[in-house]
PDB file of C-alpha atoms and ligand atoms in Angstrom:
ATOM      1  CA  MET A   1     -29.436 -23.080  50.359  1.00 47.00           C
ATOM      2  CA  ASP A   2     -27.220 -20.617  52.209  1.00 51.00           C
ATOM      3  CA  ARG A   3     -25.851 -17.285  51.630  1.00 52.00           C
ATOM      4  CA  VAL A   4     -22.692 -18.719  50.871  1.00 50.00           C
ATOM      5  CA  LYS A   5     -23.496 -21.290  48.455  1.00 52.00           C
ATOM      6  CA  LEU A   6     -26.080 -18.737  46.664  1.00 47.00           C
ATOM      7  CA  SER A   7     -23.325 -16.423  46.006  1.00 56.00           C
ATOM      8  CA  ARG A   8     -20.781 -19.121  44.774  1.00 57.00           C
ATOM      9  CA  LEU A   9     -23.702 -19.704  42.402  1.00 50.00           C
ATOM     10  CA  ALA A  10     -24.180 -16.241  41.203  1.00 54.00           C
ATOM     11  CA  VAL A  11     -20.442 -16.044  40.373  1.00 53.00           C
ATOM     12  CA  ALA A  12     -20.231 -19.343  38.578  1.00 52.00           C
ATOM     13  CA  GLY A  13     -22.981 -18.219  36.594  1.00 51.00           C
ATOM     14  CA  LEU A  14     -21.383 -15.005  35.713  1.00 50.00           C
ATOM     15  CA  ILE A  15     -18.352 -16.892  34.821  1.00 49.00           C
ATOM     16  CA  VAL A  16     -20.443 -19.006  32.042  1.00 45.00           C
ATOM     17  CA  THR A  17     -21.518 -15.965  31.057  1.00 46.00           C
ATOM     18  CA  VAL A  18     -18.176 -13.903  30.394  1.00 45.00           C
ATOM     19  CA  LEU A  19     -17.025 -17.227  28.897  1.00 44.00           C
ATOM     20  CA  SER A  20     -19.817 -17.713  26.456  1.00 43.00           C
ATOM     21  CA  LEU A  21     -19.029 -14.171  25.059  1.00 44.00           C
ATOM     22  CA  VAL A  22     -15.820 -14.945  24.804  1.00 42.00           C
ATOM     23  CA  ASN A  23     -16.172 -18.186  22.864  1.00 41.00           C
ATOM     24  CA  THR A  24     -18.471 -16.006  19.976  1.00 42.00           C
ATOM     25  CA  GLY A  25     -15.992 -13.795  19.708  1.00 42.00           C
ATOM     26  CA  ALA A  26     -18.802 -10.605  20.078  1.00 45.00           C
ATOM     27  CA  SER A  27     -22.107 -10.961  20.934  1.00 49.00           C
ATOM     28  CA  ALA A  28     -24.605 -11.375  18.459  1.00 58.00           C
ATOM     29  CA  GLY A  29     -25.813  -8.792  16.207  1.00 65.00           C
ATOM     30  CA  ASP A  30     -22.577  -6.463  16.238  1.00 77.00           C
ATOM     31  CA  SER A  31     -20.412  -8.553  13.713  1.00 86.00           C
ATOM     32  CA  TRP A  32     -20.767  -5.477  11.264  1.00 96.00           C
ATOM     33  CA  ASN A  33     -19.046  -2.314  12.681  1.00 94.00           C
ATOM     34  CA  HIS A  34     -21.687  -3.004  15.713  1.00 94.00           C
ATOM     35  CA  LYS A  35     -24.627  -3.735  13.549  1.00 96.00           C
ATOM     36  CA  ARG A  36     -26.434  -6.464  12.879  1.00 96.00           C
ATOM     37  CA  ALA A  37     -25.594  -6.417   8.636  1.00 98.00           C
ATOM     38  CA  ALA A  38     -23.846  -4.746   6.216  1.00 98.00           C
ATOM     39  CA  VAL A  39     -24.796  -3.050   2.937  1.00 98.00           C
ATOM     40  CA  SER A  40     -22.717  -2.029  -0.175  1.00 98.00           C
ATOM     41  CA  LEU A  41     -24.421  -0.346  -2.622  1.00 98.00           C
ATOM     42  CA  THR A  42     -22.384  -0.357  -6.314  1.00 98.00           C
ATOM     43  CA  TYR A  43     -23.047   0.753  -9.245  1.00 98.00           C
ATOM     44  CA  ASP A  44     -21.199  -0.628 -12.547  1.00 98.00           C
ATOM     45  CA  ASP A  45     -20.099   0.876 -16.150  1.00 98.00           C
ATOM     46  CA  SER A  46     -19.376   4.747 -15.231  1.00 98.00           C
ATOM     47  CA  LEU A  47     -23.028   5.713 -16.311  1.00 98.00           C
ATOM     48  CA  ASN A  48     -23.949   9.514 -16.769  1.00 98.00           C
ATOM     49  CA  VAL A  49     -26.932   8.459 -13.999  1.00 98.00           C
ATOM     50  CA  HIS A  50     -24.485   7.682 -11.453  1.00 98.00           C
ATOM     51  CA  ILE A  51     -23.201  11.224 -11.086  1.00 98.00           C
ATOM     52  CA  ASP A  52     -26.675  13.214 -11.974  1.00 98.00           C
ATOM     53  CA  ARG A  53     -29.153  10.903  -9.933  1.00 98.00           C
ATOM     54  CA  VAL A  54     -27.408   8.162  -7.442  1.00 98.00           C
ATOM     55  CA  ALA A  55     -24.732  10.141  -6.220  1.00 98.00           C
ATOM     56  CA  PRO A  56     -26.936  12.858  -5.184  1.00 98.00           C
ATOM     57  CA  ALA A  57     -29.603  10.524  -3.780  1.00 98.00           C
ATOM     58  CA  LEU A  58     -26.897   8.822  -1.867  1.00 98.00           C
ATOM     59  CA  GLU A  59     -25.456  11.898  -0.459  1.00 98.00           C
ATOM     60  CA  ALA A  60     -29.082  13.306   0.685  1.00 98.00           C
ATOM     61  CA  ARG A  61     -29.049  10.710   3.007  1.00 97.00           C
ATOM     62  CA  ASP A  62     -25.483  10.225   4.426  1.00 97.00           C
ATOM     63  CA  LEU A  63     -24.987   7.373   2.678  1.00 98.00           C
ATOM     64  CA  LEU A  64     -21.762   6.309   0.330  1.00 98.00           C
ATOM     65  CA  GLY A  65     -21.475   3.791  -2.941  1.00 98.00           C
ATOM     66  CA  THR A  66     -19.062   2.240  -5.060  1.00 98.00           C
ATOM     67  CA  PHE A  67     -18.910   3.401  -8.322  1.00 98.00           C
ATOM     68  CA  TYR A  68     -16.933   0.509 -10.580  1.00 98.00           C
ATOM     69  CA  ILE A  69     -15.634   2.429 -13.152  1.00 98.00           C
ATOM     70  CA  THR A  70     -14.647   1.263 -16.840  1.00 98.00           C
ATOM     71  CA  SER A  71     -12.392   4.276 -17.936  1.00 97.00           C
ATOM     72  CA  PHE A  72     -13.110   3.994 -21.695  1.00 97.00           C
ATOM     73  CA  PHE A  73     -16.892   4.522 -21.245  1.00 97.00           C
ATOM     74  CA  GLU A  74     -17.909   7.983 -22.776  1.00 98.00           C
ATOM     75  CA  PRO A  75     -19.528   9.154 -19.131  1.00 98.00           C
ATOM     76  CA  PHE A  76     -15.919   8.741 -17.540  1.00 98.00           C
ATOM     77  CA  ARG A  77     -13.944  10.080 -20.269  1.00 98.00           C
ATOM     78  CA  ALA A  78     -16.153  13.324 -20.660  1.00 98.00           C
ATOM     79  CA  ARG A  79     -16.782  13.868 -17.165  1.00 98.00           C
ATOM     80  CA  VAL A  80     -13.095  12.969 -15.030  1.00 98.00           C
ATOM     81  CA  ASN A  81     -13.787  16.159 -12.938  1.00 98.00           C
ATOM     82  CA  ASP A  82     -17.315  14.747 -11.778  1.00 98.00           C
ATOM     83  CA  TRP A  83     -16.062  11.665 -11.142  1.00 98.00           C
ATOM     84  CA  ARG A  84     -13.142  13.345  -8.808  1.00 98.00           C
ATOM     85  CA  ARG A  85     -15.810  15.227  -6.735  1.00 98.00           C
ATOM     86  CA  LEU A  86     -17.462  12.093  -6.298  1.00 98.00           C
ATOM     87  CA  ALA A  87     -14.274  10.705  -4.911  1.00 98.00           C
ATOM     88  CA  HIS A  88     -14.029  13.473  -3.241  1.00 98.00           C
ATOM     89  CA  ASN A  89     -17.420  13.450  -1.090  1.00 98.00           C
ATOM     90  CA  GLY A  90     -16.594   9.764   0.043  1.00 98.00           C
ATOM     91  CA  HIS A  91     -17.929   7.398  -2.653  1.00 98.00           C
ATOM     92  CA  GLU A  92     -14.856   4.661  -3.989  1.00 98.00           C
ATOM     93  CA  LEU A  93     -14.489   4.839  -7.561  1.00 98.00           C
ATOM     94  CA  GLY A  94     -13.830   0.959  -8.081  1.00 98.00           C
ATOM     95  CA  ASN A  95     -12.015  -0.809 -10.914  1.00 98.00           C
ATOM     96  CA  HIS A  96     -14.041  -1.967 -13.704  1.00 98.00           C
ATOM     97  CA  THR A  97     -11.080  -2.601 -16.264  1.00 97.00           C
ATOM     98  CA  LEU A  98     -10.226   0.158 -18.962  1.00 97.00           C
ATOM     99  CA  PHE A  99     -12.117  -1.462 -21.586  1.00 97.00           C
ATOM    100  CA  HIS A 100     -14.753  -3.959 -20.550  1.00 96.00           C
ATOM    101  CA  PRO A 101     -14.037  -7.268 -21.766  1.00 96.00           C
ATOM    102  CA  CYS A 102     -16.196 -10.554 -21.403  1.00 95.00           C
ATOM    103  CA  GLU A 103     -16.778 -13.768 -22.551  1.00 94.00           C
ATOM    104  CA  GLY A 104     -17.918 -13.908 -26.296  1.00 93.00           C
ATOM    105  CA  SER A 105     -18.166 -17.423 -27.000  1.00 89.00           C
ATOM    106  CA  GLY A 106     -20.620 -18.522 -24.881  1.00 85.00           C
ATOM    107  CA  PRO A 107     -24.907 -18.595 -25.097  1.00 88.00           C
ATOM    108  CA  GLY A 108     -26.213 -15.200 -24.843  1.00 90.00           C
ATOM    109  CA  ARG A 109     -23.093 -13.292 -25.446  1.00 93.00           C
ATOM    110  CA  GLY A 110     -23.655 -12.392 -28.940  1.00 91.00           C
ATOM    111  CA  TRP A 111     -23.511  -8.501 -27.901  1.00 92.00           C
ATOM    112  CA  VAL A 112     -20.002  -8.986 -26.781  1.00 94.00           C
ATOM    113  CA  SER A 113     -17.912  -7.171 -29.438  1.00 94.00           C
ATOM    114  CA  PRO A 114     -15.267  -9.383 -31.089  1.00 94.00           C
ATOM    115  CA  HIS A 115     -12.473  -7.457 -30.085  1.00 95.00           C
ATOM    116  CA  LEU A 116     -13.562  -7.354 -26.767  1.00 96.00           C
ATOM    117  CA  ASP A 117     -14.212 -11.002 -26.441  1.00 96.00           C
ATOM    118  CA  LEU A 118     -12.215 -12.734 -23.293  1.00 95.00           C
ATOM    119  CA  SER A 119     -11.878 -15.999 -25.157  1.00 93.00           C
ATOM    120  CA  LYS A 120      -9.347 -14.467 -27.577  1.00 94.00           C
ATOM    121  CA  TRP A 121      -7.168 -12.215 -25.041  1.00 96.00           C
ATOM    122  CA  THR A 122      -4.293 -13.466 -22.735  1.00 96.00           C
ATOM    123  CA  ALA A 123      -4.901 -12.845 -19.129  1.00 96.00           C
ATOM    124  CA  GLN A 124      -1.907 -10.791 -19.141  1.00 96.00           C
ATOM    125  CA  ARG A 125      -3.864  -8.609 -21.441  1.00 96.00           C
ATOM    126  CA  VAL A 126      -6.400  -8.161 -19.121  1.00 96.00           C
ATOM    127  CA  ALA A 127      -3.876  -7.860 -15.977  1.00 97.00           C
ATOM    128  CA  ASP A 128      -2.528  -5.041 -18.002  1.00 96.00           C
ATOM    129  CA  ASN A 129      -6.096  -3.567 -18.756  1.00 96.00           C
ATOM    130  CA  ILE A 130      -7.022  -3.765 -15.357  1.00 97.00           C
ATOM    131  CA  LEU A 131      -3.478  -2.658 -13.391  1.00 97.00           C
ATOM    132  CA  MET A 132      -3.722   0.507 -15.856  1.00 97.00           C
ATOM    133  CA  ASN A 133      -6.883   1.463 -14.982  1.00 98.00           C
ATOM    134  CA  ASN A 134      -5.736   1.456 -11.062  1.00 98.00           C
ATOM    135  CA  THR A 135      -3.353   4.178 -12.227  1.00 98.00           C
ATOM    136  CA  LEU A 136      -5.669   5.783 -14.246  1.00 98.00           C
ATOM    137  CA  LEU A 137      -8.095   6.283 -11.193  1.00 98.00           C
ATOM    138  CA  GLU A 138      -5.496   6.775  -8.710  1.00 98.00           C
ATOM    139  CA  ALA A 139      -4.783   9.730 -11.013  1.00 98.00           C
ATOM    140  CA  VAL A 140      -8.139  10.739 -10.584  1.00 98.00           C
ATOM    141  CA  ASP A 141      -8.693  10.456  -6.315  1.00 98.00           C
ATOM    142  CA  GLY A 142      -5.496  10.168  -5.274  1.00 98.00           C
ATOM    143  CA  ARG A 143      -5.827   6.802  -3.608  1.00 98.00           C
ATOM    144  CA  LYS A 144      -4.023   3.153  -3.796  1.00 96.00           C
ATOM    145  CA  GLU A 145      -6.568   1.111  -2.079  1.00 97.00           C
ATOM    146  CA  ARG A 146      -9.570   0.152  -4.013  1.00 98.00           C
ATOM    147  CA  THR A 147     -11.858  -3.052  -4.810  1.00 98.00           C
ATOM    148  CA  LEU A 148     -12.235  -4.701  -8.545  1.00 98.00           C
ATOM    149  CA  ALA A 149     -15.301  -5.738  -9.985  1.00 98.00           C
ATOM    150  CA  PHE A 150     -15.087  -8.046 -12.867  1.00 93.00           C
ATOM    151  CA  PRO A 151     -16.899  -7.305 -15.929  1.00 95.00           C
ATOM    152  CA  CYS A 152     -19.546  -9.601 -16.902  1.00 93.00           C
ATOM    153  CA  GLY A 153     -18.378 -11.717 -13.539  1.00 91.00           C
ATOM    154  CA  ASP A 154     -15.720 -13.378 -16.142  1.00 94.00           C
ATOM    155  CA  THR A 155     -12.613 -14.298 -14.404  1.00 93.00           C
ATOM    156  CA  LEU A 156     -10.956 -16.311 -17.516  1.00 94.00           C
ATOM    157  CA  ALA A 157      -9.209 -14.765 -20.734  1.00 95.00           C
ATOM    158  CA  GLY A 158      -8.460 -17.523 -23.172  1.00 90.00           C
ATOM    159  CA  GLY A 159      -9.246 -20.195 -21.066  1.00 89.00           C
ATOM    160  CA  ALA A 160      -7.027 -19.200 -18.020  1.00 93.00           C
ATOM    161  CA  SER A 161      -7.697 -17.145 -15.065  1.00 94.00           C
ATOM    162  CA  TYR A 162      -6.364 -13.579 -14.797  1.00 95.00           C
ATOM    163  CA  LEU A 163      -7.123 -13.037 -10.928  1.00 93.00           C
ATOM    164  CA  ASP A 164      -3.905 -14.358  -9.418  1.00 92.00           C
ATOM    165  CA  ARG A 165      -2.259 -11.467 -11.639  1.00 95.00           C
ATOM    166  CA  VAL A 166      -3.766  -8.655 -10.006  1.00 96.00           C
ATOM    167  CA  GLU A 167      -5.288  -9.820  -6.989  1.00 95.00           C
ATOM    168  CA  SER A 168      -2.674  -8.644  -4.712  1.00 95.00           C
ATOM    169  CA  GLU A 169      -3.535  -4.785  -6.041  1.00 97.00           C
ATOM    170  CA  PHE A 170      -6.506  -4.722  -4.308  1.00 97.00           C
ATOM    171  CA  VAL A 171      -8.470  -4.988  -0.892  1.00 97.00           C
ATOM    172  CA  ALA A 172     -11.295  -7.151  -2.080  1.00 97.00           C
ATOM    173  CA  LEU A 173     -12.587  -8.741  -5.202  1.00 97.00           C
ATOM    174  CA  ARG A 174     -16.550  -8.158  -6.156  1.00 97.00           C
ATOM    175  CA  SER A 175     -18.022 -11.221  -8.341  1.00 95.00           C
ATOM    176  CA  VAL A 176     -21.402 -11.320  -9.794  1.00 95.00           C
ATOM    177  CA  GLY A 177     -24.421 -13.458  -8.142  1.00 95.00           C
ATOM    178  CA  GLY A 178     -24.082 -16.182  -5.078  1.00 95.00           C
ATOM    179  CA  THR A 179     -25.644 -15.658  -1.492  1.00 97.00           C
ATOM    180  CA  ALA A 180     -24.469 -12.977   0.697  1.00 98.00           C
ATOM    181  CA  PRO A 181     -22.168 -14.125   3.213  1.00 97.00           C
ATOM    182  CA  LYS A 182     -22.291 -14.215   7.106  1.00 97.00           C
ATOM    183  CA  PHE A 183     -19.071 -12.545   8.758  1.00 95.00           C
ATOM    184  CA  THR A 184     -17.412 -15.889   9.150  1.00 94.00           C
ATOM    185  CA  GLU A 185     -17.669 -16.809   5.405  1.00 95.00           C
ATOM    186  CA  VAL A 186     -16.770 -13.479   3.878  1.00 96.00           C
ATOM    187  CA  ASP A 187     -13.854 -14.594   0.918  1.00 95.00           C
ATOM    188  CA  LEU A 188     -12.502 -11.116  -0.092  1.00 96.00           C
ATOM    189  CA  ALA A 189     -11.224 -12.332  -3.061  1.00 95.00           C
ATOM    190  CA  ALA A 190     -14.906 -13.567  -4.310  1.00 95.00           C
ATOM    191  CA  ILE A 191     -17.624 -11.073  -2.896  1.00 97.00           C
ATOM    192  CA  PRO A 192     -20.982 -12.149  -3.952  1.00 98.00           C
ATOM    193  CA  SER A 193     -23.626  -9.527  -4.966  1.00 98.00           C
ATOM    194  CA  TYR A 194     -27.234  -9.188  -5.548  1.00 98.00           C
ATOM    195  CA  MET A 195     -27.711  -8.019  -9.113  1.00 98.00           C
ATOM    196  CA  VAL A 196     -30.732  -5.440  -9.574  1.00 98.00           C
ATOM    197  CA  ASN A 197     -32.760  -5.532 -12.804  1.00 98.00           C
ATOM    198  CA  GLY A 198     -36.515  -4.407 -12.841  1.00 97.00           C
ATOM    199  CA  ASN A 199     -36.858  -5.216  -9.082  1.00 98.00           C
ATOM    200  CA  SER A 200     -39.631  -4.174  -7.202  1.00 98.00           C
ATOM    201  CA  PHE A 201     -38.975  -2.137  -3.603  1.00 98.00           C
ATOM    202  CA  ALA A 202     -40.487  -4.922  -2.085  1.00 98.00           C
ATOM    203  CA  ASP A 203     -37.631  -7.422  -3.257  1.00 98.00           C
ATOM    204  CA  LEU A 204     -35.108  -5.607  -2.547  1.00 98.00           C
ATOM    205  CA  LYS A 205     -36.457  -4.298   1.172  1.00 98.00           C
ATOM    206  CA  ALA A 206     -36.983  -8.650   1.319  1.00 98.00           C
ATOM    207  CA  GLN A 207     -33.127  -8.932   0.966  1.00 98.00           C
ATOM    208  CA  VAL A 208     -32.077  -6.115   3.504  1.00 98.00           C
ATOM    209  CA  ASP A 209     -34.837  -7.672   6.057  1.00 98.00           C
ATOM    210  CA  ASN A 210     -33.202 -11.040   5.216  1.00 98.00           C
ATOM    211  CA  ALA A 211     -29.467  -9.573   5.857  1.00 98.00           C
ATOM    212  CA  ILE A 212     -30.868  -8.283   9.471  1.00 97.00           C
ATOM    213  CA  ALA A 213     -32.083 -11.410   9.987  1.00 97.00           C
ATOM    214  CA  GLU A 214     -29.207 -13.804   9.211  1.00 97.00           C
ATOM    215  CA  GLU A 215     -26.261 -10.805   9.946  1.00 97.00           C
ATOM    216  CA  ARG A 216     -25.048 -10.764   6.214  1.00 98.00           C
ATOM    217  CA  TRP A 217     -23.090  -8.650   3.919  1.00 98.00           C
ATOM    218  CA  LEU A 218     -25.114  -7.532   1.154  1.00 98.00           C
ATOM    219  CA  VAL A 219     -23.807  -6.413  -1.956  1.00 98.00           C
ATOM    220  CA  PHE A 220     -26.409  -4.489  -4.341  1.00 98.00           C
ATOM    221  CA  LEU A 221     -25.414  -4.739  -7.993  1.00 98.00           C
ATOM    222  CA  PHE A 222     -26.773  -1.834  -9.625  1.00 98.00           C
ATOM    223  CA  HIS A 223     -26.278  -0.557 -13.522  1.00 98.00           C
ATOM    224  CA  GLY A 224     -28.836   2.222 -14.855  1.00 98.00           C
ATOM    225  CA  VAL A 225     -31.122   3.603 -12.517  1.00 98.00           C
ATOM    226  CA  GLY A 226     -34.039   5.211 -14.017  1.00 98.00           C
ATOM    227  CA  GLY A 227     -32.377   4.354 -17.419  1.00 96.00           C
ATOM    228  CA  GLU A 228     -29.162   4.305 -19.210  1.00 96.00           C
ATOM    229  CA  HIS A 229     -28.532   0.884 -19.483  1.00 96.00           C
ATOM    230  CA  SER A 230     -30.534  -2.372 -20.265  1.00 94.00           C
ATOM    231  CA  LEU A 231     -30.029  -3.576 -16.876  1.00 96.00           C
ATOM    232  CA  ASP A 232     -32.096  -1.029 -14.946  1.00 98.00           C
ATOM    233  CA  VAL A 233     -33.669  -0.145 -11.745  1.00 98.00           C
ATOM    234  CA  ALA A 234     -36.826   2.516 -11.819  1.00 98.00           C
ATOM    235  CA  ALA A 235     -35.624   5.762 -10.071  1.00 98.00           C
ATOM    236  CA  GLU A 236     -38.495   5.670  -7.374  1.00 98.00           C
ATOM    237  CA  VAL A 237     -37.511   2.167  -6.148  1.00 98.00           C
ATOM    238  CA  HIS A 238     -33.798   3.123  -6.280  1.00 98.00           C
ATOM    239  CA  ASP A 239     -35.015   5.851  -3.695  1.00 98.00           C
ATOM    240  CA  GLN A 240     -37.620   4.038  -1.383  1.00 98.00           C
ATOM    241  CA  LEU A 241     -34.397   1.432  -1.181  1.00 98.00           C
ATOM    242  CA  LEU A 242     -32.273   4.060   0.148  1.00 98.00           C
ATOM    243  CA  ASP A 243     -35.115   5.528   2.390  1.00 98.00           C
ATOM    244  CA  TYR A 244     -35.379   2.129   3.886  1.00 98.00           C
ATOM    245  CA  LEU A 245     -31.701   1.976   4.927  1.00 98.00           C
ATOM    246  CA  GLN A 246     -31.765   5.155   6.469  1.00 97.00           C
ATOM    247  CA  LEU A 247     -34.509   3.895   8.515  1.00 97.00           C
ATOM    248  CA  LYS A 248     -32.768   1.092   9.299  1.00 97.00           C
ATOM    249  CA  ARG A 249     -29.570   2.536  10.136  1.00 96.00           C
ATOM    250  CA  GLU A 250     -29.212   1.455  13.766  1.00 96.00           C
ATOM    251  CA  GLN A 251     -29.292  -2.057  12.589  1.00 97.00           C
ATOM    252  CA  VAL A 252     -27.517  -1.878   9.145  1.00 98.00           C
ATOM    253  CA  TRP A 253     -23.863  -0.531   8.252  1.00 98.00           C
ATOM    254  CA  VAL A 254     -24.052   0.997   4.681  1.00 98.00           C
ATOM    255  CA  ALA A 255     -20.760   1.615   3.387  1.00 98.00           C
ATOM    256  CA  PRO A 256     -18.750   1.212  -0.176  1.00 98.00           C
ATOM    257  CA  THR A 257     -16.940  -2.039  -0.649  1.00 98.00           C
ATOM    258  CA  VAL A 258     -13.504  -1.162   0.022  1.00 98.00           C
ATOM    259  CA  THR A 259     -14.706   0.321   3.749  1.00 98.00           C
ATOM    260  CA  VAL A 260     -16.321  -3.198   4.786  1.00 98.00           C
ATOM    261  CA  ALA A 261     -13.613  -4.944   3.121  1.00 97.00           C
ATOM    262  CA  LYS A 262     -11.011  -2.923   5.222  1.00 97.00           C
ATOM    263  CA  TYR A 263     -13.089  -3.697   8.077  1.00 96.00           C
ATOM    264  CA  ILE A 264     -13.474  -7.583   7.655  1.00 95.00           C
ATOM    265  CA  ALA A 265      -9.638  -7.559   7.147  1.00 93.00           C
ATOM    266  CA  ALA A 266      -8.340  -5.751   9.890  1.00 92.00           C
ATOM    267  CA  GLU A 267     -10.875  -8.047  11.945  1.00 89.00           C
ATOM    268  CA  LYS A 268      -9.914 -11.324  10.663  1.00 84.00           C
ATOM    269  CA  GLY A 269      -6.566 -10.292   9.584  1.00 74.00           C
ATOM    270  CA  PRO A 270      -5.412 -10.305   5.810  1.00 60.00           C
ATOM    271  CA  ALA A 271      -4.560 -14.238   5.598  1.00 61.00           C
ATOM    272  CA  GLU A 272      -7.738 -15.213   6.715  1.00 63.00           C
ATOM    273  CA  GLY A 273      -9.810 -13.030   4.804  1.00 64.00           C
ATOM    274  CA  ARG A 274      -9.262 -14.891   1.645  1.00 67.00           C
ATOM    275  CA  LYS A 275     -10.038 -17.870   0.989  1.00 59.00           C
ATOM    276  CA  THR A 276      -9.192 -18.485  -3.058  1.00 53.00           C
ATOM    277  CA  PRO A 277      -5.552 -17.264  -4.380  1.00 46.00           C
TER     278      PRO A 277
HETATM  279 ZN1   ZN B 301     -19.973  -3.970 -16.489  1.00 80.69          ZN
END
């Protein structure tokens, strides 16, 4: 084969390589802000331990989390300035409704107080509850952009969905359960989350490793950390997870839900990012 043919083959090979990169949109492994995976650390129910234990543990490692606030809960009402400080430090104060209503009529829901039973509420009442919580949170942190986490993962009130009444007010909605999505699978109207309750570090590490291997957005859902809630994880296990995320920081983008969701919306375009109304 002569030199001209060889150089033509080299050029053809280069073109094929460039075209394959264009076709995939991005080279493998950089879907998540130039990293292989995204992790969001979310903490529900506005607990004292989130202020006293979790936020300092995150900040010591240069990490930011999302704290889903039910503003009627006592640790929020008693410590508004502490929550404001968390927001000032860069954490997201997400919306978890004013009063935390949940479906009380199903099996295993005997603990739901009758006055907070969604089966007896209207969709409009839940929507008003959520929108008022947004106003209150804006008064605390000055922000207009945040995400919503449905209490108990419930989306019906009196048998009707309340989501369409509030969805436009949020960057994204976090649900409970489901499989961590790949970039192309993300539905900003229903972001899955991995509920942590009594898990070992080995289990949490396996979730992170899987997200890295398969290039997924893993959202951890915590309540208590070292106590204060019936759904709980040991403080040492939580620390080990944060240390592991720090160790993997070249591969994992750790950011609040709102930050990752805004990144996805910008990359995909707002209409593409949401699959459900
Ligand atoms: Zn909750």
